[in-house]
PDB file of C-alpha atoms in Angstrom:
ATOM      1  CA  UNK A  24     -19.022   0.083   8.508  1.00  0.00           C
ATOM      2  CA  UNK A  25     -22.655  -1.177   8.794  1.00  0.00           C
ATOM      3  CA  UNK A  26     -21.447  -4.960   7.803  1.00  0.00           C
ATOM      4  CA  UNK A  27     -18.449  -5.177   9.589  1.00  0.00           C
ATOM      5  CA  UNK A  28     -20.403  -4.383  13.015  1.00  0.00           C
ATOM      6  CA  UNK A  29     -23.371  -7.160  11.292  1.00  0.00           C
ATOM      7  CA  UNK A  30     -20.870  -9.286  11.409  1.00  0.00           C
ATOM      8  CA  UNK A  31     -18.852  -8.506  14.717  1.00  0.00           C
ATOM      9  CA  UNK A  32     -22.748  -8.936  16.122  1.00  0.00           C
ATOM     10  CA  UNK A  33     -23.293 -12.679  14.132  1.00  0.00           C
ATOM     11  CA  UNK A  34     -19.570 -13.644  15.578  1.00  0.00           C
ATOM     12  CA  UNK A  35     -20.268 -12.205  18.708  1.00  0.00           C
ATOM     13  CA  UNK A  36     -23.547 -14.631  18.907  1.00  0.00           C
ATOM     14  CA  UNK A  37     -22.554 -17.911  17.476  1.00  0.00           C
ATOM     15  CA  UNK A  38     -19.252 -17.685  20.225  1.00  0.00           C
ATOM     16  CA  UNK A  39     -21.631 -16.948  23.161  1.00  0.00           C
ATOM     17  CA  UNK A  40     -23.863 -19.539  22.072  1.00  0.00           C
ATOM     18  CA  UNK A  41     -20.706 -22.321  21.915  1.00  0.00           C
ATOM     19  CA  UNK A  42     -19.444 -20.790  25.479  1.00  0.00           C
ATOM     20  CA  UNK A  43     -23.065 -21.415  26.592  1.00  0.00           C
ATOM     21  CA  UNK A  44     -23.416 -24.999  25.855  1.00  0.00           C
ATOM     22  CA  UNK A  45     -19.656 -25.582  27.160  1.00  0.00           C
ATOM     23  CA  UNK A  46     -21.271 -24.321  30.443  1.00  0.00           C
ATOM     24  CA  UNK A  47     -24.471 -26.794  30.200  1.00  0.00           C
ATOM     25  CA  UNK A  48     -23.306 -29.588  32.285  1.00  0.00           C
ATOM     26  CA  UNK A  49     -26.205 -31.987  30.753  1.00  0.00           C
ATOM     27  CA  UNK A  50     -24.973 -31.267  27.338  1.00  0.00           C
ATOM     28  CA  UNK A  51     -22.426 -33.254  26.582  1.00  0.00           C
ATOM     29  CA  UNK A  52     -20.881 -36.231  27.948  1.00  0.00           C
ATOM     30  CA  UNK A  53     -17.698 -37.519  28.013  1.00  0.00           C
ATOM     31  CA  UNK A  54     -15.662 -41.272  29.596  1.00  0.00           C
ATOM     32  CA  UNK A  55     -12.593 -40.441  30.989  1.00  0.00           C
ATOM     33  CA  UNK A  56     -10.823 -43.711  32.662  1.00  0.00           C
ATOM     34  CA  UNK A  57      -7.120 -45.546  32.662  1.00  0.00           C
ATOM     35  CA  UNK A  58      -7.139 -48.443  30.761  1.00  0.00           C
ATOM     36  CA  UNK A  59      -8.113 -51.821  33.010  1.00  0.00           C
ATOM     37  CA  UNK A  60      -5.675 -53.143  35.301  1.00  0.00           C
ATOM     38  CA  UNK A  61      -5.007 -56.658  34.625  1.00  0.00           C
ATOM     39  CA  UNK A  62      -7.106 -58.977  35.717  1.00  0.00           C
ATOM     40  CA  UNK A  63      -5.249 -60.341  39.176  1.00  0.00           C
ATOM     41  CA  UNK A  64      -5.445 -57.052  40.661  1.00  0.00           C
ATOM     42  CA  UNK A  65      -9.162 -56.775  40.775  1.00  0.00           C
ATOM     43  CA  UNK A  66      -9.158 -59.846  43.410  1.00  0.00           C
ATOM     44  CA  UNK A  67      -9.937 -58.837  46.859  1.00  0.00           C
ATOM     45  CA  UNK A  68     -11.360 -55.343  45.966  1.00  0.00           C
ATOM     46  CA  UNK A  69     -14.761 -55.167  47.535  1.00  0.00           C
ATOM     47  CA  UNK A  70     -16.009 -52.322  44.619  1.00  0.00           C
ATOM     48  CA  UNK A  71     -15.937 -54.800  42.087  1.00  0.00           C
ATOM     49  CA  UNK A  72     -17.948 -58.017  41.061  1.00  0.00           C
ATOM     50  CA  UNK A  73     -16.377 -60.852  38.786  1.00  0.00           C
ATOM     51  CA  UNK A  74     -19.178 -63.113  37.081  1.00  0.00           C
ATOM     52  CA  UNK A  75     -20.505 -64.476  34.330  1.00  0.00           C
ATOM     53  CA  UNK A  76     -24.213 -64.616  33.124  1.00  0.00           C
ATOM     54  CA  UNK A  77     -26.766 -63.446  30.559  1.00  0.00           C
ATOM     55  CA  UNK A  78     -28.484 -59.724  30.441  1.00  0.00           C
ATOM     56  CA  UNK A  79     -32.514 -60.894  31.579  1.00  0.00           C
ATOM     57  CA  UNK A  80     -34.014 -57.843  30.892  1.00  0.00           C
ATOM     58  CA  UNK A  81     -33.126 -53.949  30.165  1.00  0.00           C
ATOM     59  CA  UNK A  82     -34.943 -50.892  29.848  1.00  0.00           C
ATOM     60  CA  UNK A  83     -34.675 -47.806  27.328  1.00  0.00           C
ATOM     61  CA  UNK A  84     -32.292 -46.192  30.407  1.00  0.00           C
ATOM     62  CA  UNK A  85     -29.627 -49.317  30.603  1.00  0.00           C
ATOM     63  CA  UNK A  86     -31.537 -50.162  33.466  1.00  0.00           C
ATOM     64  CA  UNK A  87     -32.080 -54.087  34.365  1.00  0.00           C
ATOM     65  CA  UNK A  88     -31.475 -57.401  35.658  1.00  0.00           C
ATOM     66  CA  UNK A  89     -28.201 -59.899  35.337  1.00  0.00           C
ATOM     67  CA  UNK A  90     -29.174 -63.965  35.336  1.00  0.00           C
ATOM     68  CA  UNK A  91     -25.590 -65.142  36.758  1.00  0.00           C
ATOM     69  CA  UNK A  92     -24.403 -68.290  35.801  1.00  0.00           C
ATOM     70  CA  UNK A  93     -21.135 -67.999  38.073  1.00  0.00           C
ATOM     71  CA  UNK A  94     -19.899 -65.771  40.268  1.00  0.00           C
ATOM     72  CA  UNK A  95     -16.451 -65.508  40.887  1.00  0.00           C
ATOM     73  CA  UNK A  96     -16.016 -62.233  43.278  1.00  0.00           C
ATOM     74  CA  UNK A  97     -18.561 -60.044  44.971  1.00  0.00           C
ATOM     75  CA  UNK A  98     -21.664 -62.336  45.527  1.00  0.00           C
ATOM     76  CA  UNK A  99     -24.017 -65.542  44.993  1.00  0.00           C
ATOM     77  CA  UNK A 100     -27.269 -64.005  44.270  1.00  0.00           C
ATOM     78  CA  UNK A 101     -28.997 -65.616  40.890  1.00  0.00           C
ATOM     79  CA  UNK A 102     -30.405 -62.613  39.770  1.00  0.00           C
ATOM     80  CA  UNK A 103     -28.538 -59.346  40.056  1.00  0.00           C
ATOM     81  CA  UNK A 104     -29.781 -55.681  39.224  1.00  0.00           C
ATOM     82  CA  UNK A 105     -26.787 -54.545  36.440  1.00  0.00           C
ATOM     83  CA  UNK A 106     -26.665 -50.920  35.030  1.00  0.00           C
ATOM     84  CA  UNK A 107     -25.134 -50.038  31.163  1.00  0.00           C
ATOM     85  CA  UNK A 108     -25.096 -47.169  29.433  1.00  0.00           C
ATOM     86  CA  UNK A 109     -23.937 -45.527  26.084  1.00  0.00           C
ATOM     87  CA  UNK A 110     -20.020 -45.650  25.669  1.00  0.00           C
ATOM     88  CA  UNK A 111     -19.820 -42.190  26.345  1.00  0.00           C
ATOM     89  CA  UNK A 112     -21.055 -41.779  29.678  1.00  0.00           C
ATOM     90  CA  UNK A 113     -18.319 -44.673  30.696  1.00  0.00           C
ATOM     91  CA  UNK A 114     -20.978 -47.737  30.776  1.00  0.00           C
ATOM     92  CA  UNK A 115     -21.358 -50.231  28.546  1.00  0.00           C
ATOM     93  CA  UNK A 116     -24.574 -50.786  26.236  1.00  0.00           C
ATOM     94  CA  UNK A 117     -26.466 -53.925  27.242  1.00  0.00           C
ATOM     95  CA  UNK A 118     -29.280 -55.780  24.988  1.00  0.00           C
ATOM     96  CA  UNK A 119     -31.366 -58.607  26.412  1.00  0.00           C
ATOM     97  CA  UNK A 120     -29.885 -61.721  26.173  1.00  0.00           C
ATOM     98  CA  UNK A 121     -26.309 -61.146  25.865  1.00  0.00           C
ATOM     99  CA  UNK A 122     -23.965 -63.879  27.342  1.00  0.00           C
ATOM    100  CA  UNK A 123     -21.234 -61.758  29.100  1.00  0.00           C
ATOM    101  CA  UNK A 124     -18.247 -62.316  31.513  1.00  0.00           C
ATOM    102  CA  UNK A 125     -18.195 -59.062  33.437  1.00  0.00           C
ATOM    103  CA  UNK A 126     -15.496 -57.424  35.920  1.00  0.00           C
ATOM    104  CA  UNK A 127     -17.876 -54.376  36.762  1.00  0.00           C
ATOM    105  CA  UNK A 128     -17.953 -51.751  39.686  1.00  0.00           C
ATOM    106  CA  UNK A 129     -20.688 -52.357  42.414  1.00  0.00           C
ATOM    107  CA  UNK A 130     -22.791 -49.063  43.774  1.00  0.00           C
ATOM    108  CA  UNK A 131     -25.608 -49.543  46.070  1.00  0.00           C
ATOM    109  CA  UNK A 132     -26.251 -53.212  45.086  1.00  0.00           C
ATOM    110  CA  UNK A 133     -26.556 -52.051  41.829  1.00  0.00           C
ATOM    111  CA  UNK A 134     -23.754 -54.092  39.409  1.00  0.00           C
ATOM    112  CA  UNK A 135     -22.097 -51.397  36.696  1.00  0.00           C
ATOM    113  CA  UNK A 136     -20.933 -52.710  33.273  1.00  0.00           C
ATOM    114  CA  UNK A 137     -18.921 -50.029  32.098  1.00  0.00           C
ATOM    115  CA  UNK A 138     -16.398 -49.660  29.785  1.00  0.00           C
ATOM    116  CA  UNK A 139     -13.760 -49.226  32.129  1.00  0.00           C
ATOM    117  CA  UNK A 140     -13.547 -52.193  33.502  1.00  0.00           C
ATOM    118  CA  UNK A 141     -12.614 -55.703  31.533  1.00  0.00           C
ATOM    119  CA  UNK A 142     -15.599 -57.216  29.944  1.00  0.00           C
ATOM    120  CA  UNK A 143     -16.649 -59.526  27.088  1.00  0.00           C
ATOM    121  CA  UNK A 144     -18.880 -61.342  25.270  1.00  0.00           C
ATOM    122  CA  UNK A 145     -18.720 -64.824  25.353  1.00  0.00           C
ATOM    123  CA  UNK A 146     -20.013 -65.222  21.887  1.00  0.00           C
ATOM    124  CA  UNK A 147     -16.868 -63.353  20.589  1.00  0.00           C
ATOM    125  CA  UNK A 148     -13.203 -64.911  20.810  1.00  0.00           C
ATOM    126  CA  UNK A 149     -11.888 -61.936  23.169  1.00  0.00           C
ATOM    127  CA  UNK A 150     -14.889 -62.397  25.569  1.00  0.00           C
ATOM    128  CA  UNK A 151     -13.803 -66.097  25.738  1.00  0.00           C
ATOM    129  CA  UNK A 152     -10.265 -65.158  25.936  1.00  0.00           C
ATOM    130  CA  UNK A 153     -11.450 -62.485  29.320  1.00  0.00           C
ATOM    131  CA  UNK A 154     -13.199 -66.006  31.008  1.00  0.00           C
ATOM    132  CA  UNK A 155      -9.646 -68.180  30.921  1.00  0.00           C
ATOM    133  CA  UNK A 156      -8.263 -64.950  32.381  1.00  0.00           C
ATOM    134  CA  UNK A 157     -10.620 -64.690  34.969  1.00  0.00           C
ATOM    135  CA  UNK A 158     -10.532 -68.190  35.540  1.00  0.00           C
ATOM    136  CA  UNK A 159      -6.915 -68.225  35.670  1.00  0.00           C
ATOM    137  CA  UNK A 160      -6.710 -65.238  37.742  1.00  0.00           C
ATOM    138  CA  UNK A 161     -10.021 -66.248  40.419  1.00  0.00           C
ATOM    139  CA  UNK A 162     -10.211 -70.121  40.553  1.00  0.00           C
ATOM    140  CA  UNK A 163     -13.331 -71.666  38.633  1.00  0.00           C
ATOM    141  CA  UNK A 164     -15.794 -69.798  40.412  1.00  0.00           C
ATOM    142  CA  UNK A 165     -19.271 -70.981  41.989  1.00  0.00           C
ATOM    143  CA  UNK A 166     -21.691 -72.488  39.780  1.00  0.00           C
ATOM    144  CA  UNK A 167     -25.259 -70.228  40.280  1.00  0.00           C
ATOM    145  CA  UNK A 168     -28.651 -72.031  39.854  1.00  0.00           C
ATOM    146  CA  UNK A 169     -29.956 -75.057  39.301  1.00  0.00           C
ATOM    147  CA  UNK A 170     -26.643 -76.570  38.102  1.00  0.00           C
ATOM    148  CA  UNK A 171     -25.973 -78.468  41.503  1.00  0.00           C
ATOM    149  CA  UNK A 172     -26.723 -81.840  41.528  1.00  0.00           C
ATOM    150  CA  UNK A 173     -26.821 -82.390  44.862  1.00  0.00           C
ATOM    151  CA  UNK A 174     -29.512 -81.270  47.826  1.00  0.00           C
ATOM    152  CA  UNK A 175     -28.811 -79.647  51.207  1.00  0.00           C
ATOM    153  CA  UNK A 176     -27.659 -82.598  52.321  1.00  0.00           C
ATOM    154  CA  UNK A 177     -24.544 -82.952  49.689  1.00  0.00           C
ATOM    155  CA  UNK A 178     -26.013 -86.271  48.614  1.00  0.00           C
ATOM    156  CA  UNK A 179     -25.804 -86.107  44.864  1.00  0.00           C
ATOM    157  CA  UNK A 180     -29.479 -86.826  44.053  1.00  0.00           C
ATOM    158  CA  UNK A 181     -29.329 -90.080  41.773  1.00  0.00           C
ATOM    159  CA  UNK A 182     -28.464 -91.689  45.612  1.00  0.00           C
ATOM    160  CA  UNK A 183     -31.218 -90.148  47.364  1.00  0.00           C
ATOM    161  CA  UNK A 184     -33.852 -91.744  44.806  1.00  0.00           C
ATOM    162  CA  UNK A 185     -31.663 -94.630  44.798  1.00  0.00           C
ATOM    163  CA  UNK A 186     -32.298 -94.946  48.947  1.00  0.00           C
ATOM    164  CA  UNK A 187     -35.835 -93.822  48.468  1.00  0.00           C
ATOM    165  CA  UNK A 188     -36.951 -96.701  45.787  1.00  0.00           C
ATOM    166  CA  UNK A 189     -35.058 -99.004  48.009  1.00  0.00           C
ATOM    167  CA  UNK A 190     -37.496 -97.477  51.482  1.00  0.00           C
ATOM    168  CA  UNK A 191     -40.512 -97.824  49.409  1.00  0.00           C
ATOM    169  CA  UNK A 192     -39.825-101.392  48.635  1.00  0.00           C
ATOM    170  CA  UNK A 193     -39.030-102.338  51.628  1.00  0.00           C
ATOM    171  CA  UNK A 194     -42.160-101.182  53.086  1.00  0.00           C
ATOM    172  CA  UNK A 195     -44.142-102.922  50.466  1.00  0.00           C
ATOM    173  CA  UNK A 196     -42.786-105.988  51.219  1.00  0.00           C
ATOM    174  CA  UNK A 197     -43.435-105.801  55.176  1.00  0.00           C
ATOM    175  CA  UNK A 198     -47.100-104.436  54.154  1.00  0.00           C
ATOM    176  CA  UNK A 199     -47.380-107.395  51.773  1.00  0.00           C
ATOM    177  CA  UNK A 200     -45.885-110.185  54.667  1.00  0.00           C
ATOM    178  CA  UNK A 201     -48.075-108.257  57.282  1.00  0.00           C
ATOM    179  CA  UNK A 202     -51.291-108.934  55.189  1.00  0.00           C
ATOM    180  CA  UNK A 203     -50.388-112.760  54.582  1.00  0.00           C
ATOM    181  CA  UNK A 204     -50.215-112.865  58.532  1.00  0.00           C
ATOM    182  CA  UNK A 205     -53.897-111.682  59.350  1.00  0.00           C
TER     183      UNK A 205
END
């Protein structure tokens, strides 16, 4: 009789230990989402950001920054702050330096690559495949960075040297014909 109430007590124990780390809310995590929509129906929708780019930098936390190449929806900053995570709590893991097309939830400025959004890398065939999607579904996007070979003015820049050599001969030459004068 001793044992069986040893071992009602050991049961007894283990179960309330279980029921206590099912009541733990930092214990365990688990992503719950609907698989993506295709990509057409994330145009217009203000929560999300379309663009492609490189991960810059990212901490131990998934915390860092986004270098975008081209944004296609949801902004034309260079340099974005972008947020991963582990799988499980629903974002996606991020290392420095990956090249990435990403269709990812915007909080608070802060851009969200999760996994329940469409994303890819664009050193993999499917991350390629995502861009012509995107593409296909948002226009070609707008080019970020240095890229643009034109100034303010919309000159492309090969004429605005061309018209500034031509100025700074042409001043020579009256400097030259104004010195023969005197």
């Amino acid at each position: 009789m001793v044992r069986f109430r040893t071992l009602l007590a050991v049961f007894a124990l283990v179960g309330l230990g279980g029921l206590a780390g099912l009541v733990d809310p930092n214990s365990t995590y688990a992503c719950s989402c609907v698989q993506p929509r295709p990509i057409a129906e994330y145009r217009g929708n203000p929560e999300y950001a379309v663009l492609v780019g490189r991960v810059a930098s990212i901490d131990a936390n998934q915390r860092g920054s986004f270098a975008v190449e081209q944004w296609f929806q949801g902004g034309s900053d260079p340099i974005v702050p972008v947020q991963g995570g582990q799988g499980a709590d629903c974002g996606m893991p991020l290392a420095t330096g990956q090249h990435l097309v990403l269709i990812a939830f915007v909080e608070s400025g802060i851009v969200h690559a999760g996994v329940c959004s469409p994303s890819g890398d664009l050193n993999t065939p499917e991350g390629q495949a995502l861009a012509r999607e995107v593409v296909t579904a948002f226009g070609p996007g707008v080019a970020v960075g240095a890229d643009d070979p034109s100034d303010a003015s919309g000159l492309p820049v090969g004429i605005l040297v061309g018209l500034g050599a031509l100025a700074a001969l042409v001043i020579g030459v009256m400097l030259v014909a104004r010195r023969e004068r005197a």
